[in-house]
Every structure is written in C-alpha cells, then in structure tokens.
Amino acid sequence: MTQALRDPKTVRRRHDREIVSLAVPAFGALVAEPLFVIVDSAIVGHLGTPQLAGLGVAAALLMTAVSVFVFLAYATTAAVARRVGAGDMASAIRQGMDGIWLALLLGIAVVAVTLPAAPWLIDIFGASDTAAPYAITYLRISSLGIPAMLIVLAATGVLRGLQDTRTPLYVAIGGFAANAALNVGLVYGAGLGIAGSAWGTVIAQCGMAVAYLIVVVRGARKHGASLRPDTAGIRASAQAGVPLLVRTLSLRAVLLIATAVAARLGDAEIAAHQIVLSLWSLMAFALDAIAIAGQAIIGRYLGAGDADGARQVCRRMVQWGIASGVVLGLLIVATRPLFLPLFTGDSVVHETLLPVLLVVALSQPIAGVVFVLDGVLMGAGDGRYLAGAMLVTLTVFAPVALLVPTLGGGLTALWWAMTLMMAVRMLTLWHRTRSGRWIVTGASR
C-alpha cells in the first residue's frame, strides 16, 4: 500500500486531482468578478453616453483600489494554508480573522479619503465636464462598499487557505446575480439613474461580505478560534502584505507604461492594444486559477513539514502551467478570425492586431510558468523575494518599452517588450525555486 502511494503515477494523479479541484472553482470566481463592471456598464449605457463615461472613470478608480489591495487575499491564503498543514485549525482561522480585521481598517481609511477627494480624483482622470458629475456620484456611493470589497478579498484568502475554492465561486455567482437584479430595479424601477447602479453594487458587495463572514464565524466557533481583533496579529498581517503590495504596484506600473506607450503610437495602436490587453487579462484568469491552487497547496505542504511534497507539487504545477500556456496560445491563433470582428470592424486595427496576437500566443507558455511560480512563492510566504524580483523586472521593462516610439516597430515591438518582461519574471522566479530557499517548513515562515 505504501509503495503504491509512492508510485510516481499515483503521486501525479493525486496532485492533479488537488490542482483541478481548487483551480476550476477559482477560475469561475475570478471570471465572475469583472462581470460586475460589465453588468453596470450595460445597464448604465442605456441612460446615456455621459453617464457611461462617468461610470468608466469611476470604475477604473475602484478597480485600481481593489487590485492594489489584492495582497489581502494572497498573504492570507499562504498564512492560513500553513497552519492548516500544521493541523492547527483554530490558529488558521485566527490568522484569517487578523486579515479580515486589517481589510476592514484599510477599507474605512480608503472611504475616509475617497469621499472628500472624489472630485479631485475624477478630474485627474480627465473626465469631461458632462461626465464628471456622474463619475463623482458613482465614485462616492460606490466607495461606501470598499470595506465590504476588501473583506471579501481577505475572506476569500481565508477559504482558499482552508483548501475551499467552491464557496468563493458560489458567493461570486450569488453576488453577480444580486448585482444585476438590484441594478435593473434601482436604475429603472426606482428611477435613481447612475446612483441606483452604484447603490446596487454596494448592496451586493455587502451581501457577499456577510456571506463570507457567516462561513468564517461558523468555522471559528467550530474550532474555538477567537473573533476579536488582535493588534499584534493585524500588524503581522500588514507586514506580510507590504512586499506583495510592492509587487502589485510594480506590476501595475508595467501595465500603465505599456498603455502610455501605446497611446503615443497612434489611435489604431491604442485601440488594438486595449483589445490585446483585454484578451491577455482573460487568459490571465485561467493561469491565475492554477496559481491560486498553488498558493493553497504549497502553503499546506510546508505547514505540514513536507518539503519533498512541496517540491513535487511545484514541478507538477509548472507542467500544468506550460501545458495551459500552449493550449491558450493555440486558441488565440485558431480563433482570431472569429473574435476580431467582435471587437472592431476597422481594417487598420485588424492589420495592427494580427502580428501582435502571434507574439502574445508565443508568450503564453512563458506566462504559464510565471503565474504558477508566482503562486508557489506566494504560498511559501516568500513575499520579499517577489517584491524584489518584480522591481528588477520593472527596471528592465521600462526603458525598453519607452524606447519603442523612438526605435520603431510599433505595437508589435511593444508586445515583444511585454514578452521580455514576462521572460525576466520567469527567470527570476525560476532561479528562486531552483535554489530551494523558498522552502521554509512549519506553521509560520
């Protein structure tokens, strides 16, 4: 029996089952998140162009805020998973509660800044005079839901650490359905216009936060974990999140630089860039789902003191990442005649897109490795290295991208620079995983 469990094929199958059971629901939850903005846009778009433009500016600000604080999910997943692996469920949930309390405090601080600063923030984003009032209204009302949004991030991390990605999927689906129904009812039924859309989103987000808290509180009571805020624990959660915040901000800087460079290349180029970036983001959801599985599984193995198991599952996940990247790349090439007309009928944009899509398709196996190793090191709690590696990547990418308008090559050259960025990330992450320095066993790093 013991020999059968150690058989390489048996081990691979066990790892595969774990990866699939966590990654598939995680992918569904990730895809559901951007649907909130899509539904809001579809409903508000029928009110008029100024309202839709206002929503676009406000939503961009809100999505930026959420992406900045995504470390609440990542850091919490790793910390909770370690304690699960160590067999200390009470400590795992206690660690998760520290992350949730931190999310609440950060959310209150963001609201306190956003409410008075809304007109200034909207002006910085360049909203027109007709769109600005709608943007301010939407931003101020929607900001009231930011504490709930951040609690959802942290609580999602708790459940992922507990090896549960199904509950986040169910909550995301419920939140999406509630958001759609509330938006229709408040925008048109109650006649509240864009304010109704904002209130509908806030109510849906609060409902999602309550659903998560019910699950976490039940777990705390079951395992005898305290729900009270702990200053030392909250401080430790914040300290663990700082390196991941640096990593996230560096990645956002890469995307902003790329968009700024594309805008300087011309209207057709920026239009094509936005289409490619949308597709790139969609593919990132699939790869990020594997990374999320990696965070949860690696943290659990290290918490259980199983360094060899962590190495084995890391190797298997890299294979998954490469295979997924190859499949995604082939899908881009095979389906481009089908999806390009959905985005635009402009022949110039089409001509600009074709070579860029080939570059993106070729880069997907690299992206697969990057996402997986990113998840592995997050699961190991190796945030400091991730922050440093991303700063190195930004330092390499920025001058290359900024030289594109001068040296020529257009949008294709810019996306080769993006591929270089991913290659640098892959090399830095691969070096770390090969070194074995990320393997620190025990209930805490």
CSV table of C-alpha atoms in Angstrom, one decimal:
chain,number,residue,atom,x,y,z
A,1,MET,CA,0.0,0.0,0.0
A,2,THR,CA,2.8,2.4,1.0
A,3,GLN,CA,4.7,1.5,-2.2
A,4,ALA,CA,1.6,2.3,-4.3
A,5,LEU,CA,1.2,5.7,-2.7
A,6,ARG,CA,4.8,6.5,-3.6
A,7,ASP,CA,4.4,5.4,-7.2
A,8,PRO,CA,5.2,8.4,-9.5
A,9,LYS,CA,1.9,8.0,-11.5
A,10,THR,CA,-0.1,7.7,-8.3
A,11,VAL,CA,1.5,10.9,-6.9
A,12,ARG,CA,0.9,12.8,-10.1
A,13,ARG,CA,-2.7,11.7,-10.2
A,14,ARG,CA,-3.2,12.9,-6.6
A,15,HIS,CA,-1.6,16.2,-7.4
A,16,ASP,CA,-3.7,16.6,-10.5
A,17,ARG,CA,-6.9,16.0,-8.5
A,18,GLU,CA,-5.9,18.6,-6.0
A,19,ILE,CA,-4.9,21.2,-8.6
A,20,VAL,CA,-8.1,20.7,-10.6
A,21,SER,CA,-10.4,20.6,-7.5
A,22,LEU,CA,-9.0,24.0,-6.4
A,23,ALA,CA,-8.3,25.7,-9.8
A,24,VAL,CA,-11.6,25.1,-11.6
A,25,PRO,CA,-13.8,26.8,-9.0
A,26,ALA,CA,-11.2,29.5,-8.5
A,27,PHE,CA,-11.3,30.3,-12.3
A,28,GLY,CA,-15.1,30.6,-12.1
A,29,ALA,CA,-14.9,33.0,-9.2
A,30,LEU,CA,-12.2,35.1,-11.0
A,31,VAL,CA,-14.3,35.4,-14.2
A,32,ALA,CA,-17.3,36.4,-12.1
A,33,GLU,CA,-15.6,39.4,-10.6
A,34,PRO,CA,-15.2,41.6,-13.8
A,35,LEU,CA,-18.8,40.8,-14.7
A,36,PHE,CA,-19.9,43.3,-12.1
A,37,VAL,CA,-18.4,46.1,-14.1
A,38,ILE,CA,-19.8,44.7,-17.4
A,39,VAL,CA,-23.3,44.5,-16.0
A,40,ASP,CA,-23.1,48.0,-14.6
A,41,SER,CA,-21.8,49.3,-18.0
A,42,ALA,CA,-24.6,47.5,-19.9
A,43,ILE,CA,-27.3,49.0,-17.7
A,44,VAL,CA,-25.9,52.5,-17.3
A,45,GLY,CA,-25.1,52.6,-21.0
A,46,HIS,CA,-28.8,52.9,-21.8
A,47,LEU,CA,-29.0,56.1,-19.7
A,48,GLY,CA,-26.8,58.0,-22.0
A,49,THR,CA,-23.2,58.5,-23.1
A,50,PRO,CA,-22.2,61.0,-20.3
A,51,GLN,CA,-23.4,58.5,-17.7
A,52,LEU,CA,-21.5,55.6,-19.2
A,53,ALA,CA,-18.4,57.8,-19.5
A,54,GLY,CA,-18.7,58.8,-15.8
A,55,LEU,CA,-19.1,55.1,-14.9
A,56,GLY,CA,-16.0,54.2,-16.8
A,57,VAL,CA,-13.8,56.7,-15.0
A,58,ALA,CA,-15.2,55.9,-11.6
A,59,ALA,CA,-15.0,52.1,-12.2
A,60,ALA,CA,-11.3,52.4,-13.3
A,61,LEU,CA,-10.5,54.1,-9.9
A,62,LEU,CA,-12.4,51.5,-8.0
A,63,MET,CA,-10.8,48.6,-9.8
A,64,THR,CA,-7.4,50.1,-9.2
A,65,ALA,CA,-8.1,50.3,-5.5
A,66,VAL,CA,-9.1,46.7,-5.4
A,67,SER,CA,-6.1,45.5,-7.4
A,68,VAL,CA,-3.8,47.4,-5.0
A,69,PHE,CA,-5.2,45.6,-2.0
A,70,VAL,CA,-5.3,42.1,-3.6
A,71,PHE,CA,-2.4,41.2,-1.2
A,72,LEU,CA,-5.2,40.8,1.4
A,73,ALA,CA,-6.2,37.6,-0.4
A,74,TYR,CA,-2.7,36.4,-1.3
A,75,ALA,CA,-1.0,36.9,2.1
A,76,THR,CA,-4.0,35.4,4.0
A,77,THR,CA,-4.1,32.3,1.8
A,78,ALA,CA,-0.4,31.5,2.5
A,79,ALA,CA,-0.6,32.1,6.2
A,80,VAL,CA,-3.9,30.1,6.7
A,81,ALA,CA,-2.7,27.2,4.5
A,82,ARG,CA,0.5,26.8,6.5
A,83,ARG,CA,-1.5,26.4,9.7
A,84,VAL,CA,-3.9,24.0,8.1
A,85,GLY,CA,-0.9,21.9,7.1
A,86,ALA,CA,0.4,22.0,10.6
A,87,GLY,CA,-3.0,20.7,11.8
A,88,ASP,CA,-3.9,23.8,13.8
A,89,MET,CA,-7.3,24.8,12.5
A,90,ALA,CA,-8.0,27.3,15.4
A,91,SER,CA,-4.8,29.2,14.6
A,92,ALA,CA,-5.5,29.1,10.9
A,93,ILE,CA,-8.9,30.8,11.3
A,94,ARG,CA,-7.4,33.2,13.9
A,95,GLN,CA,-4.8,34.2,11.3
A,96,GLY,CA,-7.6,34.6,8.8
A,97,MET,CA,-9.6,36.9,11.2
A,98,ASP,CA,-6.5,39.1,11.5
A,99,GLY,CA,-6.5,39.6,7.8
A,100,ILE,CA,-10.3,40.4,7.8
A,101,TRP,CA,-9.8,43.0,10.5
A,102,LEU,CA,-7.0,44.5,8.6
A,103,ALA,CA,-9.2,44.6,5.5
A,104,LEU,CA,-11.9,46.4,7.5
A,105,LEU,CA,-9.5,49.0,8.8
A,106,LEU,CA,-8.0,49.7,5.4
A,107,GLY,CA,-11.5,49.9,3.8
A,108,ILE,CA,-12.6,52.5,6.4
A,109,ALA,CA,-9.4,54.5,5.7
A,110,VAL,CA,-9.9,54.4,1.9
A,111,VAL,CA,-13.5,55.6,2.3
A,112,ALA,CA,-12.4,58.5,4.5
A,113,VAL,CA,-10.0,59.6,1.8
A,114,THR,CA,-12.3,58.9,-1.2
A,115,LEU,CA,-15.4,60.7,-0.2
A,116,PRO,CA,-13.9,64.3,0.1
A,117,ALA,CA,-11.3,63.7,-2.7
A,118,ALA,CA,-13.8,62.3,-5.3
A,119,PRO,CA,-14.0,65.5,-7.4
A,120,TRP,CA,-10.2,65.8,-7.4
A,121,LEU,CA,-9.7,62.1,-8.3
A,122,ILE,CA,-12.2,62.3,-11.2
A,123,ASP,CA,-10.5,65.5,-12.5
A,124,ILE,CA,-7.1,63.8,-12.5
A,125,PHE,CA,-8.5,61.0,-14.7
A,126,GLY,CA,-9.6,63.6,-17.2
A,127,ALA,CA,-13.4,63.2,-17.1
A,128,SER,CA,-15.3,65.7,-19.3
A,129,ASP,CA,-17.5,68.4,-17.9
A,130,THR,CA,-20.6,66.4,-18.8
A,131,ALA,CA,-19.3,63.1,-17.4
A,132,ALA,CA,-17.7,64.4,-14.3
A,133,PRO,CA,-20.9,64.8,-12.1
A,134,TYR,CA,-22.0,61.3,-12.9
A,135,ALA,CA,-18.5,59.9,-12.1
A,136,ILE,CA,-18.4,61.8,-8.8
A,137,THR,CA,-21.8,60.5,-7.8
A,138,TYR,CA,-20.9,56.9,-8.7
A,139,LEU,CA,-17.5,57.0,-7.0
A,140,ARG,CA,-18.8,58.5,-3.8
A,141,ILE,CA,-21.6,56.0,-3.4
A,142,SER,CA,-19.6,53.0,-4.6
A,143,SER,CA,-16.7,53.9,-2.2
A,144,LEU,CA,-19.1,53.0,0.7
A,145,GLY,CA,-18.8,49.4,-0.5
A,146,ILE,CA,-15.0,49.4,-0.4
A,147,PRO,CA,-14.7,47.9,3.2
A,148,ALA,CA,-17.0,45.1,2.0
A,149,MET,CA,-14.9,44.6,-1.1
A,150,LEU,CA,-11.7,44.3,0.9
A,151,ILE,CA,-13.4,42.0,3.5
A,152,VAL,CA,-14.4,39.8,0.5
A,153,LEU,CA,-10.7,39.7,-0.6
A,154,ALA,CA,-9.4,38.7,2.8
A,155,ALA,CA,-12.2,36.2,3.5
A,156,THR,CA,-11.6,34.7,0.0
A,157,GLY,CA,-7.9,34.2,1.1
A,158,VAL,CA,-9.1,32.5,4.3
A,159,LEU,CA,-11.2,30.0,2.4
A,160,ARG,CA,-8.5,29.3,-0.2
A,161,GLY,CA,-6.1,28.7,2.7
A,162,LEU,CA,-8.6,26.2,4.1
A,163,GLN,CA,-8.5,24.5,0.7
A,164,ASP,CA,-12.0,25.7,-0.2
A,165,THR,CA,-12.4,27.5,-3.6
A,166,ARG,CA,-16.0,26.3,-4.1
A,167,THR,CA,-17.6,28.7,-1.6
A,168,PRO,CA,-16.0,31.8,-3.2
A,169,LEU,CA,-17.4,30.6,-6.5
A,170,TYR,CA,-20.9,30.3,-5.1
A,171,VAL,CA,-20.7,33.7,-3.4
A,172,ALA,CA,-19.4,35.3,-6.6
A,173,ILE,CA,-22.2,33.8,-8.6
A,174,GLY,CA,-24.8,35.0,-6.0
A,175,GLY,CA,-23.2,38.4,-5.8
A,176,PHE,CA,-23.3,38.8,-9.6
A,177,ALA,CA,-27.0,37.8,-9.8
A,178,ALA,CA,-27.9,40.1,-7.0
A,179,ASN,CA,-25.9,43.0,-8.5
A,180,ALA,CA,-27.7,42.6,-11.9
A,181,ALA,CA,-31.2,42.4,-10.3
A,182,LEU,CA,-30.5,45.4,-8.0
A,183,ASN,CA,-29.1,47.5,-10.8
A,184,VAL,CA,-32.1,47.0,-13.0
A,185,GLY,CA,-34.5,47.6,-10.1
A,186,LEU,CA,-32.8,50.7,-8.8
A,187,VAL,CA,-31.7,52.3,-12.0
A,188,TYR,CA,-35.0,51.9,-13.9
A,189,GLY,CA,-37.6,50.7,-11.4
A,190,ALA,CA,-36.8,53.2,-8.7
A,191,GLY,CA,-35.6,55.8,-11.3
A,192,LEU,CA,-32.3,56.5,-9.4
A,193,GLY,CA,-30.2,56.6,-12.6
A,194,ILE,CA,-26.4,56.1,-12.1
A,195,ALA,CA,-26.8,56.4,-8.3
A,196,GLY,CA,-29.0,53.4,-8.4
A,197,SER,CA,-26.3,51.4,-10.2
A,198,ALA,CA,-23.8,52.4,-7.5
A,199,TRP,CA,-26.2,51.5,-4.6
A,200,GLY,CA,-27.0,48.2,-6.2
A,201,THR,CA,-23.3,47.3,-6.4
A,202,VAL,CA,-22.7,48.4,-2.8
A,203,ILE,CA,-25.6,46.3,-1.5
A,204,ALA,CA,-24.4,43.2,-3.5
A,205,GLN,CA,-20.9,43.6,-2.2
A,206,CYS,CA,-22.1,44.0,1.4
A,207,GLY,CA,-24.2,40.8,0.9
A,208,MET,CA,-21.1,39.0,-0.3
A,209,ALA,CA,-19.1,40.1,2.7
A,210,VAL,CA,-21.9,39.0,5.1
A,211,ALA,CA,-22.0,35.6,3.4
A,212,TYR,CA,-18.2,35.1,3.8
A,213,LEU,CA,-18.3,36.3,7.4
A,214,ILE,CA,-21.0,33.8,8.2
A,215,VAL,CA,-18.8,30.9,6.9
A,216,VAL,CA,-15.7,32.2,8.7
A,217,VAL,CA,-17.6,32.7,12.0
A,218,ARG,CA,-19.1,29.2,11.8
A,219,GLY,CA,-15.6,27.8,11.3
A,220,ALA,CA,-14.2,29.9,14.2
A,221,ARG,CA,-16.9,28.6,16.6
A,222,LYS,CA,-16.4,25.0,15.4
A,223,HIS,CA,-12.7,25.2,16.2
A,224,GLY,CA,-12.7,27.5,19.2
A,225,ALA,CA,-11.0,30.4,17.4
A,226,SER,CA,-11.3,34.0,18.8
A,227,LEU,CA,-13.1,36.5,16.6
A,228,ARG,CA,-11.8,39.6,18.5
A,229,PRO,CA,-9.3,41.9,16.8
A,230,ASP,CA,-5.7,41.2,17.9
A,231,THR,CA,-3.3,44.2,17.4
A,232,ALA,CA,-0.2,42.0,17.1
A,233,GLY,CA,-1.9,39.7,14.6
A,234,ILE,CA,-3.3,42.6,12.5
A,235,ARG,CA,0.2,44.2,12.5
A,236,ALA,CA,1.8,40.9,11.4
A,237,SER,CA,-0.8,40.6,8.5
A,238,ALA,CA,0.0,44.1,7.4
A,239,GLN,CA,3.8,43.4,7.5
A,240,ALA,CA,3.3,40.2,5.4
A,241,GLY,CA,1.2,42.2,2.9
A,242,VAL,CA,3.7,45.1,2.3
A,243,PRO,CA,6.1,43.1,0.0
A,244,LEU,CA,3.1,41.8,-2.0
A,245,LEU,CA,1.8,45.4,-2.2
A,246,VAL,CA,5.2,46.4,-3.7
A,247,ARG,CA,4.9,43.6,-6.2
A,248,THR,CA,1.4,44.5,-7.2
A,249,LEU,CA,2.2,48.2,-7.6
A,250,SER,CA,5.3,47.3,-9.8
A,251,LEU,CA,3.1,45.1,-12.0
A,252,ARG,CA,0.5,47.9,-12.3
A,253,ALA,CA,3.3,50.3,-13.3
A,254,VAL,CA,4.3,47.9,-16.1
A,255,LEU,CA,0.7,47.9,-17.5
A,256,LEU,CA,0.4,51.7,-17.2
A,257,ILE,CA,3.7,52.2,-19.0
A,258,ALA,CA,2.6,49.9,-21.8
A,259,THR,CA,-0.7,51.7,-22.2
A,260,ALA,CA,1.0,55.1,-22.2
A,261,VAL,CA,3.5,54.0,-24.9
A,262,ALA,CA,0.6,52.5,-27.0
A,263,ALA,CA,-1.2,55.8,-26.8
A,264,ARG,CA,1.8,57.6,-28.2
A,265,LEU,CA,1.9,55.3,-31.2
A,266,GLY,CA,-1.5,56.4,-32.6
A,267,ASP,CA,-5.2,55.8,-32.4
A,268,ALA,CA,-5.2,52.4,-34.2
A,269,GLU,CA,-2.4,51.2,-32.0
A,270,ILE,CA,-4.0,52.2,-28.7
A,271,ALA,CA,-7.3,50.6,-29.8
A,272,ALA,CA,-5.5,47.4,-30.8
A,273,HIS,CA,-3.6,47.5,-27.5
A,274,GLN,CA,-6.8,47.7,-25.5
A,275,ILE,CA,-8.2,44.7,-27.3
A,276,VAL,CA,-5.0,42.6,-26.8
A,277,LEU,CA,-4.8,43.7,-23.2
A,278,SER,CA,-8.4,42.5,-22.6
A,279,LEU,CA,-7.6,39.1,-24.1
A,280,TRP,CA,-4.4,38.9,-22.2
A,281,SER,CA,-6.3,39.6,-19.0
A,282,LEU,CA,-8.8,37.0,-19.8
A,283,MET,CA,-6.1,34.4,-20.3
A,284,ALA,CA,-4.5,35.5,-17.1
A,285,PHE,CA,-7.6,34.4,-15.2
A,286,ALA,CA,-7.1,30.8,-16.4
A,287,LEU,CA,-3.4,30.8,-15.4
A,288,ASP,CA,-4.1,32.7,-12.1
A,289,ALA,CA,-6.6,29.9,-11.1
A,290,ILE,CA,-3.7,27.5,-11.2
A,291,ALA,CA,-1.6,29.9,-9.2
A,292,ILE,CA,-4.3,30.2,-6.6
A,293,ALA,CA,-4.3,26.4,-6.3
A,294,GLY,CA,-0.5,26.6,-5.9
A,295,GLN,CA,-0.8,29.1,-3.0
A,296,ALA,CA,-3.2,26.9,-1.1
A,297,ILE,CA,-1.4,23.5,-1.8
A,298,ILE,CA,2.2,24.7,-1.3
A,299,GLY,CA,1.3,26.5,2.0
A,300,ARG,CA,-0.4,23.4,3.3
A,301,TYR,CA,2.6,21.1,2.4
A,302,LEU,CA,5.1,23.5,4.0
A,303,GLY,CA,3.0,23.9,7.1
A,304,ALA,CA,2.9,20.1,7.4
A,305,GLY,CA,6.7,20.0,7.2
A,306,ASP,CA,6.6,18.1,3.9
A,307,ALA,CA,9.4,19.8,1.9
A,308,ASP,CA,9.7,16.9,-0.6
A,309,GLY,CA,5.9,17.1,-1.3
A,310,ALA,CA,6.1,20.8,-1.9
A,311,ARG,CA,8.9,20.3,-4.4
A,312,GLN,CA,6.9,17.6,-6.2
A,313,VAL,CA,3.7,19.6,-6.5
A,314,CYS,CA,5.7,22.6,-7.6
A,315,ARG,CA,7.2,20.6,-10.5
A,316,ARG,CA,3.7,19.2,-11.4
A,317,MET,CA,2.2,22.7,-11.4
A,318,VAL,CA,4.9,24.0,-13.7
A,319,GLN,CA,4.0,21.3,-16.1
A,320,TRP,CA,0.4,22.4,-15.8
A,321,GLY,CA,1.4,26.0,-16.4
A,322,ILE,CA,3.3,25.2,-19.6
A,323,ALA,CA,0.6,22.9,-21.0
A,324,SER,CA,-2.1,25.5,-20.2
A,325,GLY,CA,0.0,28.2,-21.9
A,326,VAL,CA,0.4,26.1,-25.0
A,327,VAL,CA,-3.3,25.5,-25.2
A,328,LEU,CA,-4.1,29.2,-24.7
A,329,GLY,CA,-1.6,30.2,-27.4
A,330,LEU,CA,-3.1,27.8,-29.9
A,331,LEU,CA,-6.6,29.0,-29.1
A,332,ILE,CA,-5.6,32.6,-29.8
A,333,VAL,CA,-4.2,31.6,-33.2
A,334,ALA,CA,-7.1,29.4,-34.1
A,335,THR,CA,-9.9,31.6,-33.1
A,336,ARG,CA,-8.6,35.1,-34.1
A,337,PRO,CA,-10.8,35.2,-37.3
A,338,LEU,CA,-13.8,34.7,-35.0
A,339,PHE,CA,-13.2,37.1,-32.2
A,340,LEU,CA,-11.5,40.0,-34.0
A,341,PRO,CA,-14.8,41.2,-35.7
A,342,LEU,CA,-16.5,41.2,-32.3
A,343,PHE,CA,-14.1,44.0,-31.1
A,344,THR,CA,-13.9,46.2,-34.2
A,345,GLY,CA,-14.6,46.4,-37.9
A,346,ASP,CA,-11.7,48.8,-38.6
A,347,SER,CA,-9.3,47.1,-41.1
A,348,VAL,CA,-6.4,49.2,-39.9
A,349,VAL,CA,-6.8,47.9,-36.3
A,350,HIS,CA,-7.2,44.4,-37.7
A,351,GLU,CA,-3.8,44.7,-39.5
A,352,THR,CA,-2.2,46.1,-36.4
A,353,LEU,CA,-3.6,43.3,-34.3
A,354,LEU,CA,-2.6,40.2,-36.3
A,355,PRO,CA,1.2,40.2,-35.6
A,356,VAL,CA,0.7,41.3,-32.0
A,357,LEU,CA,-1.6,38.3,-31.4
A,358,LEU,CA,1.1,36.0,-32.7
A,359,VAL,CA,3.5,37.5,-30.2
A,360,VAL,CA,1.0,37.0,-27.4
A,361,ALA,CA,0.3,33.5,-28.4
A,362,LEU,CA,4.0,32.6,-28.4
A,363,SER,CA,4.4,34.1,-24.9
A,364,GLN,CA,1.6,32.1,-23.3
A,365,PRO,CA,3.8,29.1,-22.2
A,366,ILE,CA,6.1,31.6,-20.5
A,367,ALA,CA,3.2,33.3,-18.8
A,368,GLY,CA,2.0,29.8,-17.6
A,369,VAL,CA,5.3,29.2,-15.8
A,370,VAL,CA,5.3,32.8,-14.4
A,371,PHE,CA,1.8,32.5,-12.9
A,372,VAL,CA,2.5,29.1,-11.4
A,373,LEU,CA,5.8,30.0,-9.8
A,374,ASP,CA,4.3,33.3,-8.6
A,375,GLY,CA,1.6,31.3,-6.8
A,376,VAL,CA,4.2,28.8,-5.4
A,377,LEU,CA,6.3,31.5,-3.9
A,378,MET,CA,3.2,33.3,-2.5
A,379,GLY,CA,2.1,30.1,-1.0
A,380,ALA,CA,5.5,29.8,0.6
A,381,GLY,CA,5.2,33.3,2.0
A,382,ASP,CA,8.3,34.4,0.0
A,383,GLY,CA,6.9,37.9,-0.5
A,384,ARG,CA,10.1,39.8,-0.1
A,385,TYR,CA,11.7,38.0,-3.0
A,386,LEU,CA,8.6,38.5,-5.1
A,387,ALA,CA,8.8,42.2,-4.5
A,388,GLY,CA,12.4,42.4,-5.4
A,389,ALA,CA,12.0,40.3,-8.5
A,390,MET,CA,9.2,42.5,-9.7
A,391,LEU,CA,11.2,45.7,-9.1
A,392,VAL,CA,14.0,44.2,-11.2
A,393,THR,CA,11.5,43.3,-13.9
A,394,LEU,CA,10.1,46.9,-14.0
A,395,THR,CA,13.6,48.3,-14.2
A,396,VAL,CA,14.4,46.1,-17.2
A,397,PHE,CA,11.0,46.7,-18.9
A,398,ALA,CA,10.5,50.5,-18.5
A,399,PRO,CA,13.5,51.7,-20.6
A,400,VAL,CA,12.9,49.1,-23.4
A,401,ALA,CA,9.2,50.0,-23.6
A,402,LEU,CA,9.8,53.7,-23.6
A,403,LEU,CA,12.3,53.4,-26.5
A,404,VAL,CA,9.7,51.7,-28.7
A,405,PRO,CA,8.3,55.0,-30.2
A,406,THR,CA,11.8,56.2,-31.0
A,407,LEU,CA,13.2,52.9,-32.4
A,408,GLY,CA,10.1,51.9,-34.3
A,409,GLY,CA,8.4,48.6,-34.5
A,410,GLY,CA,5.0,49.9,-33.4
A,411,LEU,CA,2.7,47.9,-31.2
A,412,THR,CA,4.3,44.6,-32.2
A,413,ALA,CA,7.6,45.9,-30.7
A,414,LEU,CA,5.8,47.0,-27.5
A,415,TRP,CA,4.4,43.5,-27.0
A,416,TRP,CA,7.8,42.0,-27.6
A,417,ALA,CA,8.8,44.2,-24.7
A,418,MET,CA,5.9,42.8,-22.7
A,419,THR,CA,7.2,39.3,-23.6
A,420,LEU,CA,10.6,40.3,-22.4
A,421,MET,CA,9.0,41.5,-19.1
A,422,MET,CA,7.4,38.0,-18.7
A,423,ALA,CA,10.7,36.3,-19.6
A,424,VAL,CA,12.6,38.3,-16.9
A,425,ARG,CA,9.9,37.4,-14.4
A,426,MET,CA,10.2,33.7,-15.4
A,427,LEU,CA,14.0,33.7,-15.0
A,428,THR,CA,13.9,35.4,-11.6
A,429,LEU,CA,11.2,33.1,-10.3
A,430,TRP,CA,12.8,30.0,-11.7
A,431,HIS,CA,16.1,30.9,-10.1
A,432,ARG,CA,14.4,31.2,-6.7
A,433,THR,CA,12.5,27.9,-7.0
A,434,ARG,CA,15.7,26.1,-8.2
A,435,SER,CA,17.6,27.4,-5.2
A,436,GLY,CA,15.2,25.9,-2.7
A,437,ARG,CA,15.5,28.9,-0.4
A,438,TRP,CA,11.7,29.4,-0.6
A,439,ILE,CA,11.2,26.1,1.3
A,440,VAL,CA,10.7,27.0,4.9
A,441,THR,CA,8.6,24.5,6.8
A,442,GLY,CA,6.4,25.0,9.8
A,443,ALA,CA,3.2,26.7,10.9
A,444,SER,CA,4.8,30.2,10.2
A,445,ARG,CA,7.6,31.4,8.0
